Amino acid sequence: MDTFRTSLSRRSLFALPLLAALPAAAQTETFPNKPIRIIVPFAPGGSGDITARLVGKYIEEKTGQPFVVENKPGANGIVGAMSVKVAPPDGYTLMLATTSTNAANVHMYKNPGYDPEKDFSVVGIIGSSGTFLVVPADSPYKTLADLLADAKARPGKLNFGYFNASSQVPAEVLGKKAGVDWQGVGYKAIGNAWNDLYGGAINFMFVDLTAGRGQVVDKKARALAISLPSRSPLYPDIPVLSETFPGFTSTGFLAIAVPKATPLPIQQRLNTLINEAITAPENNKRLTDEFALTARPLTLEQCAAQDREERAKWADYVKIAKIEPQ
């Protein structure tokens, strides 16, 4: 009897890890089997919101599970990021990771409350792009030179609007490079910034190519420059900032992240779904031809590498902008 008990005990102990692994394995094989929620840490209407819904629609159609987009704006994306940080690491709560949440905030805030590298894993990158420098269509500024000339003539009198790092930092960098003094006005939502731009409360703003495309194409706004390294084939007549200030570019990315503890097989499954979504012909055409995003499939390792590269790049941008951490 003692021998039998010892043998049974050994067999039981050996089997325990296998038994413990079965539920996780089964869960991974059937993932997703319930609605997926993605937190967009900015208000509706921005580039992240637009592209999250595009990718979400594909995943919903592919898996048959609802894909719910939830906007949680506030504190340059920190509010939304914190809500994902404490979410169960099961793949059912995602974050729309942006230049602000994953690259700039660690350099613009003394303690944002999270560490993008330690707390999150990027499981897919939707694309990379730059920004427009826009003024209202009826603005007296026809060119970047016009804007800078007025700013120099009236120090401290011009205002720019911003609602995330991609809209704030380039304006500050431009001011430093041009030797002009203007004031930034912060907004919680891009819609409010557009309203004030058209109402004359602010003179200009930087806006992601994705979110600004409609306003520029419909000629409600005039783009004076683009922050890409070279002219965009979509907007060949719009100069890039580096034509006036050599080396001045400002690019960022849109990605999808999960809490760090999310099981690797689920991260890999999400990576596959996101890559399929951005390479589906209709989606890829919209991302590249409409939104001027560089959209290409990346492995988890490549996603992590680009995430780190973006943080290093934006450390330089913030330093040049001379933005003191809050």
Tab-separated table of C-alpha atoms in Angstrom:
chain	number	residue	atom	x	y	z
A	1	MET	CA	0.000	0.000	0.000
A	2	ASP	CA	2.814	2.408	0.894
A	3	THR	CA	4.511	1.656	-2.424
A	4	PHE	CA	1.248	2.305	-4.290
A	5	ARG	CA	0.739	5.599	-2.492
A	6	THR	CA	4.275	6.741	-3.231
A	7	SER	CA	3.916	5.820	-6.908
A	8	LEU	CA	0.561	7.578	-7.149
A	9	SER	CA	1.926	10.632	-5.432
A	10	ARG	CA	4.835	10.853	-7.869
A	11	ARG	CA	2.564	10.399	-10.858
A	12	SER	CA	0.188	13.056	-9.488
A	13	LEU	CA	2.972	15.548	-8.947
A	14	PHE	CA	4.281	14.919	-12.454
A	15	ALA	CA	0.810	15.454	-13.902
A	16	LEU	CA	0.032	18.668	-12.040
A	17	PRO	CA	1.896	21.035	-14.391
A	18	LEU	CA	0.243	19.377	-17.373
A	19	LEU	CA	-3.192	19.705	-15.832
A	20	ALA	CA	-2.548	23.305	-14.914
A	21	ALA	CA	-1.495	24.054	-18.472
A	22	LEU	CA	-4.556	22.526	-20.083
A	23	PRO	CA	-7.020	25.364	-19.415
A	24	ALA	CA	-4.585	27.993	-20.761
A	25	ALA	CA	-3.854	25.886	-23.836
A	26	ALA	CA	-7.533	25.302	-24.468
A	27	GLN	CA	-8.235	28.999	-24.032
A	28	THR	CA	-5.530	29.892	-26.527
A	29	GLU	CA	-6.833	27.437	-29.111
A	30	THR	CA	-10.315	28.942	-28.954
A	31	PHE	CA	-9.218	32.581	-28.672
A	32	PRO	CA	-11.181	34.739	-29.076
A	33	ASN	CA	-14.422	33.224	-27.829
A	34	LYS	CA	-15.982	36.408	-26.450
A	35	PRO	CA	-15.995	40.142	-27.303
A	36	ILE	CA	-12.671	41.953	-27.540
A	37	ARG	CA	-12.414	45.496	-26.238
A	38	ILE	CA	-9.845	48.016	-27.397
A	39	ILE	CA	-9.220	51.148	-25.381
A	40	VAL	CA	-8.456	54.169	-27.544
A	41	PRO	CA	-6.857	56.686	-25.156
A	42	PHE	CA	-8.089	59.676	-27.135
A	43	ALA	CA	-11.421	61.120	-28.191
A	44	PRO	CA	-13.254	59.958	-31.334
A	45	GLY	CA	-12.184	61.411	-34.651
A	46	GLY	CA	-8.422	61.103	-34.284
A	47	SER	CA	-6.136	58.875	-36.324
A	48	GLY	CA	-6.002	56.207	-33.625
A	49	ASP	CA	-9.762	56.018	-33.363
A	50	ILE	CA	-10.160	55.779	-37.146
A	51	THR	CA	-7.579	53.043	-37.643
A	52	ALA	CA	-8.627	51.057	-34.546
A	53	ARG	CA	-12.122	50.778	-35.981
A	54	LEU	CA	-10.734	49.718	-39.366
A	55	VAL	CA	-8.661	46.914	-37.834
A	56	GLY	CA	-11.433	46.020	-35.387
A	57	LYS	CA	-13.967	45.535	-38.153
A	58	TYR	CA	-11.700	43.038	-39.882
A	59	ILE	CA	-11.026	41.070	-36.685
A	60	GLU	CA	-14.731	41.004	-35.889
A	61	GLU	CA	-15.553	39.626	-39.348
A	62	LYS	CA	-12.668	37.131	-39.187
A	63	THR	CA	-13.434	35.718	-35.736
A	64	GLY	CA	-17.176	36.263	-35.419
A	65	GLN	CA	-16.636	37.982	-32.072
A	66	PRO	CA	-17.669	41.591	-31.417
A	67	PHE	CA	-14.803	44.096	-31.393
A	68	VAL	CA	-15.716	47.046	-29.179
A	69	VAL	CA	-13.891	50.376	-29.415
A	70	GLU	CA	-13.976	52.359	-26.175
A	71	ASN	CA	-12.617	55.904	-26.107
A	72	LYS	CA	-10.973	56.950	-22.825
A	73	PRO	CA	-9.319	60.333	-23.418
A	74	GLY	CA	-7.381	62.302	-20.866
A	75	ALA	CA	-3.871	63.358	-19.827
A	76	ASN	CA	-2.263	62.769	-23.219
A	77	GLY	CA	-3.376	59.139	-23.282
A	78	ILE	CA	-2.398	58.303	-19.711
A	79	VAL	CA	-5.985	57.676	-18.528
A	80	GLY	CA	-6.580	55.053	-21.189
A	81	ALA	CA	-3.165	53.449	-20.748
A	82	MET	CA	-3.662	53.072	-16.999
A	83	SER	CA	-7.000	51.330	-17.514
A	84	VAL	CA	-5.344	48.736	-19.759
A	85	LYS	CA	-2.392	48.305	-17.411
A	86	VAL	CA	-4.691	46.933	-14.692
A	87	ALA	CA	-6.937	44.914	-17.034
A	88	PRO	CA	-6.832	41.095	-16.961
A	89	PRO	CA	-3.940	39.923	-19.178
A	90	ASP	CA	-6.117	37.596	-21.240
A	91	GLY	CA	-6.096	39.254	-24.653
A	92	TYR	CA	-9.624	40.599	-24.376
A	93	THR	CA	-8.606	44.141	-23.403
A	94	LEU	CA	-6.299	45.836	-25.891
A	95	MET	CA	-4.834	49.323	-26.084
A	96	LEU	CA	-4.450	51.512	-29.131
A	97	ALA	CA	-0.800	52.338	-28.514
A	98	THR	CA	0.322	55.636	-30.000
A	99	THR	CA	3.287	57.939	-30.199
A	100	SER	CA	1.951	59.638	-27.069
A	101	THR	CA	1.320	56.573	-24.912
A	102	ASN	CA	4.370	54.532	-25.873
A	103	ALA	CA	7.032	56.991	-26.992
A	104	ALA	CA	6.544	60.543	-25.768
A	105	ASN	CA	4.848	60.359	-22.372
A	106	VAL	CA	7.836	58.816	-20.601
A	107	HIS	CA	9.828	61.890	-21.639
A	108	MET	CA	7.091	64.482	-21.082
A	109	TYR	CA	5.913	63.339	-17.623
A	110	LYS	CA	7.976	62.664	-14.515
A	111	ASN	CA	5.674	59.821	-13.523
A	112	PRO	CA	3.017	58.852	-16.063
A	113	GLY	CA	2.039	55.915	-13.858
A	114	TYR	CA	3.149	53.204	-16.242
A	115	ASP	CA	6.213	52.001	-18.098
A	116	PRO	CA	5.379	51.220	-21.738
A	117	GLU	CA	8.113	48.587	-21.995
A	118	LYS	CA	7.557	46.848	-18.648
A	119	ASP	CA	3.756	47.057	-18.556
A	120	PHE	CA	2.771	46.395	-22.184
A	121	SER	CA	3.634	44.263	-25.180
A	122	VAL	CA	3.007	45.623	-28.656
A	123	VAL	CA	1.302	42.851	-30.619
A	124	GLY	CA	0.859	44.662	-33.910
A	125	ILE	CA	1.728	47.923	-35.624
A	126	ILE	CA	-0.983	49.426	-37.802
A	127	GLY	CA	1.338	51.909	-39.456
A	128	SER	CA	3.679	54.867	-39.236
A	129	SER	CA	3.132	58.370	-40.538
A	130	GLY	CA	3.656	62.074	-39.992
A	131	THR	CA	1.610	65.227	-39.527
A	132	PHE	CA	0.192	68.206	-41.408
A	133	LEU	CA	0.795	71.756	-40.247
A	134	VAL	CA	-2.650	73.215	-40.930
A	135	VAL	CA	-4.349	76.613	-40.885
A	136	PRO	CA	-7.957	77.443	-41.806
A	137	ALA	CA	-8.686	77.640	-45.530
A	138	ASP	CA	-9.386	81.382	-45.173
A	139	SER	CA	-6.186	82.057	-43.219
A	140	PRO	CA	-3.927	84.857	-44.483
A	141	TYR	CA	-1.021	82.402	-44.244
A	142	LYS	CA	-0.489	80.861	-47.660
A	143	THR	CA	2.914	79.357	-46.893
A	144	LEU	CA	5.057	78.347	-43.942
A	145	ALA	CA	7.137	81.481	-44.570
A	146	ASP	CA	4.011	83.617	-44.110
A	147	LEU	CA	3.272	82.002	-40.749
A	148	LEU	CA	6.833	82.403	-39.495
A	149	ALA	CA	7.064	85.992	-40.685
A	150	ASP	CA	3.959	86.971	-38.720
A	151	ALA	CA	5.172	85.080	-35.661
A	152	LYS	CA	8.456	87.003	-35.770
A	153	ALA	CA	6.632	90.304	-36.243
A	154	ARG	CA	4.302	89.645	-33.296
A	155	PRO	CA	6.233	87.680	-30.655
A	156	GLY	CA	3.995	85.662	-28.339
A	157	LYS	CA	0.786	86.627	-30.132
A	158	LEU	CA	0.183	83.481	-32.192
A	159	ASN	CA	-1.411	80.376	-30.707
A	160	PHE	CA	-1.273	76.758	-31.762
A	161	GLY	CA	-3.587	73.986	-30.633
A	162	TYR	CA	-2.565	70.511	-29.498
A	163	PHE	CA	-4.297	67.400	-28.189
A	164	ASN	CA	-1.501	64.819	-28.073
A	165	ALA	CA	2.287	64.618	-28.324
A	166	SER	CA	2.236	64.427	-32.127
A	167	SER	CA	0.500	67.802	-32.239
A	168	GLN	CA	2.370	69.530	-29.414
A	169	VAL	CA	6.005	68.538	-29.878
A	170	PRO	CA	6.403	69.458	-33.591
A	171	ALA	CA	4.977	72.929	-32.931
A	172	GLU	CA	7.417	73.476	-30.088
A	173	VAL	CA	10.337	72.179	-32.163
A	174	LEU	CA	9.352	74.418	-35.078
A	175	GLY	CA	9.267	77.436	-32.779
A	176	LYS	CA	12.758	76.666	-31.476
A	177	LYS	CA	14.207	76.082	-34.938
A	178	ALA	CA	12.578	79.201	-36.400
A	179	GLY	CA	13.449	81.371	-33.396
A	180	VAL	CA	9.849	82.423	-32.811
A	181	ASP	CA	7.709	82.608	-29.702
A	182	TRP	CA	4.131	81.313	-29.780
A	183	GLN	CA	1.767	79.843	-27.240
A	184	GLY	CA	0.279	76.350	-27.061
A	185	VAL	CA	-3.373	75.719	-26.170
A	186	GLY	CA	-4.172	72.196	-24.967
A	187	TYR	CA	-7.380	70.329	-25.864
A	188	LYS	CA	-8.850	67.082	-24.617
A	189	ALA	CA	-10.381	66.259	-28.002
A	190	ILE	CA	-9.334	66.919	-31.573
A	191	GLY	CA	-12.850	68.109	-32.434
A	192	ASN	CA	-12.577	71.020	-30.027
A	193	ALA	CA	-9.238	71.988	-31.540
A	194	TRP	CA	-10.720	71.994	-35.043
A	195	ASN	CA	-13.589	74.199	-33.854
A	196	ASP	CA	-11.211	76.738	-32.337
A	197	LEU	CA	-8.985	76.684	-35.402
A	198	TYR	CA	-11.919	77.567	-37.637
A	199	GLY	CA	-13.237	80.045	-35.090
A	200	GLY	CA	-9.951	81.940	-34.941
A	201	ALA	CA	-9.049	81.148	-31.320
A	202	ILE	CA	-5.863	79.407	-32.502
A	203	ASN	CA	-3.799	80.180	-35.581
A	204	PHE	CA	-2.496	76.761	-36.551
A	205	MET	CA	-1.987	73.208	-35.378
A	206	PHE	CA	-0.231	69.991	-36.267
A	207	VAL	CA	-2.530	67.045	-36.941
A	208	ASP	CA	-1.843	63.445	-37.975
A	209	LEU	CA	-2.151	62.825	-41.703
A	210	THR	CA	-4.910	60.289	-41.048
A	211	ALA	CA	-7.064	62.627	-38.948
A	212	GLY	CA	-6.372	65.706	-41.050
A	213	ARG	CA	-6.863	64.213	-44.481
A	214	GLY	CA	-10.583	64.917	-44.750
A	215	GLN	CA	-10.219	68.557	-43.730
A	216	VAL	CA	-7.350	69.139	-46.175
A	217	VAL	CA	-8.905	67.263	-49.107
A	218	ASP	CA	-12.240	69.038	-48.587
A	219	LYS	CA	-10.314	72.339	-48.508
A	220	LYS	CA	-11.613	73.294	-45.090
A	221	ALA	CA	-8.019	73.512	-43.925
A	222	ARG	CA	-4.832	74.456	-45.750
A	223	ALA	CA	-1.712	72.375	-45.133
A	224	LEU	CA	1.403	74.562	-45.097
A	225	ALA	CA	3.817	71.668	-44.560
A	226	ILE	CA	4.150	67.976	-43.751
A	227	SER	CA	6.537	66.517	-41.163
A	228	LEU	CA	7.577	63.450	-43.214
A	229	PRO	CA	11.217	63.035	-44.337
A	230	SER	CA	10.201	63.566	-47.990
A	231	ARG	CA	7.150	64.715	-49.910
A	232	SER	CA	4.189	62.366	-49.857
A	233	PRO	CA	2.994	60.933	-53.192
A	234	LEU	CA	-0.514	61.699	-51.948
A	235	TYR	CA	0.308	65.385	-51.439
A	236	PRO	CA	3.169	66.172	-53.825
A	237	ASP	CA	2.480	69.928	-53.765
A	238	ILE	CA	2.777	70.242	-49.990
A	239	PRO	CA	6.387	70.907	-48.900
A	240	VAL	CA	8.022	69.039	-46.049
A	241	LEU	CA	9.441	70.899	-43.071
A	242	SER	CA	12.956	69.713	-43.840
A	243	GLU	CA	12.935	71.794	-47.020
A	244	THR	CA	13.011	74.857	-44.773
A	245	PHE	CA	14.791	73.321	-41.771
A	246	PRO	CA	17.099	70.495	-42.913
A	247	GLY	CA	16.716	67.338	-40.842
A	248	PHE	CA	13.451	68.437	-39.215
A	249	THR	CA	11.017	65.529	-39.347
A	250	SER	CA	8.397	64.276	-36.929
A	251	THR	CA	6.937	60.830	-37.420
A	252	GLY	CA	5.079	58.473	-35.146
A	253	PHE	CA	3.201	55.208	-35.096
A	254	LEU	CA	-0.113	53.572	-34.299
A	255	ALA	CA	-0.046	50.129	-32.731
A	256	ILE	CA	-2.007	47.687	-30.606
A	257	ALA	CA	-0.715	46.545	-27.232
A	258	VAL	CA	-1.763	44.220	-24.412
A	259	PRO	CA	-0.793	43.908	-20.746
A	260	LYS	CA	2.694	42.380	-20.501
A	261	ALA	CA	1.525	39.211	-18.729
A	262	THR	CA	-0.763	38.197	-21.601
A	263	PRO	CA	0.196	34.603	-22.612
A	264	LEU	CA	2.553	34.470	-25.569
A	265	PRO	CA	0.284	32.242	-27.703
A	266	ILE	CA	-2.505	34.814	-27.390
A	267	GLN	CA	-0.078	37.621	-28.276
A	268	GLN	CA	0.933	35.620	-31.350
A	269	ARG	CA	-2.706	35.056	-32.321
A	270	LEU	CA	-3.414	38.783	-32.043
A	271	ASN	CA	-0.283	39.537	-34.044
A	272	THR	CA	-1.536	37.274	-36.834
A	273	LEU	CA	-4.990	38.873	-36.831
A	274	ILE	CA	-3.604	42.416	-36.912
A	275	ASN	CA	-1.170	41.592	-39.715
A	276	GLU	CA	-4.002	40.037	-41.704
A	277	ALA	CA	-6.142	43.111	-41.091
A	278	ILE	CA	-3.567	45.629	-42.336
A	279	THR	CA	-2.566	43.558	-45.363
A	280	ALA	CA	-6.106	42.764	-46.521
A	281	PRO	CA	-6.195	44.496	-49.937
A	282	GLU	CA	-9.030	46.929	-49.230
A	283	ASN	CA	-7.679	47.854	-45.794
A	284	ASN	CA	-4.108	48.210	-47.001
A	285	LYS	CA	-5.216	50.488	-49.819
A	286	ARG	CA	-7.057	52.731	-47.365
A	287	LEU	CA	-4.177	52.790	-44.899
A	288	THR	CA	-1.607	53.688	-47.538
A	289	ASP	CA	-3.554	55.625	-50.168
A	290	GLU	CA	-6.037	57.410	-47.912
A	291	PHE	CA	-4.268	57.755	-44.600
A	292	ALA	CA	-0.626	57.948	-45.795
A	293	LEU	CA	0.402	55.251	-43.312
A	294	THR	CA	3.286	52.894	-43.907
A	295	ALA	CA	1.507	49.632	-43.120
A	296	ARG	CA	3.435	46.359	-43.206
A	297	PRO	CA	3.209	43.114	-41.230
A	298	LEU	CA	5.705	42.712	-38.391
A	299	THR	CA	6.533	39.874	-36.019
A	300	LEU	CA	6.239	40.343	-32.264
A	301	GLU	CA	10.005	40.808	-32.068
A	302	GLN	CA	9.919	43.466	-34.797
A	303	CYS	CA	7.019	45.219	-33.055
A	304	ALA	CA	9.008	45.361	-29.806
A	305	ALA	CA	12.042	46.719	-31.649
A	306	GLN	CA	10.067	49.502	-33.337
A	307	ASP	CA	8.392	50.357	-30.032
A	308	ARG	CA	11.842	50.897	-28.483
A	309	GLU	CA	13.056	52.881	-31.495
A	310	GLU	CA	10.077	55.227	-31.266
A	311	ARG	CA	10.835	55.947	-27.593
A	312	ALA	CA	14.453	56.786	-28.369
A	313	LYS	CA	13.446	59.005	-31.308
A	314	TRP	CA	10.901	60.945	-29.279
A	315	ALA	CA	13.393	61.476	-26.474
A	316	ASP	CA	15.329	63.558	-29.002
A	317	TYR	CA	12.214	65.388	-30.211
A	318	VAL	CA	11.156	66.343	-26.681
A	319	LYS	CA	14.687	67.465	-25.845
A	320	ILE	CA	14.817	69.756	-28.880
A	321	ALA	CA	11.363	71.096	-28.005
A	322	LYS	CA	12.636	71.912	-24.506
A	323	ILE	CA	9.459	70.646	-22.893
A	324	GLU	CA	9.914	70.353	-19.153
A	325	PRO	CA	8.481	67.077	-17.749
A	326	GLN	CA	5.288	67.667	-15.797
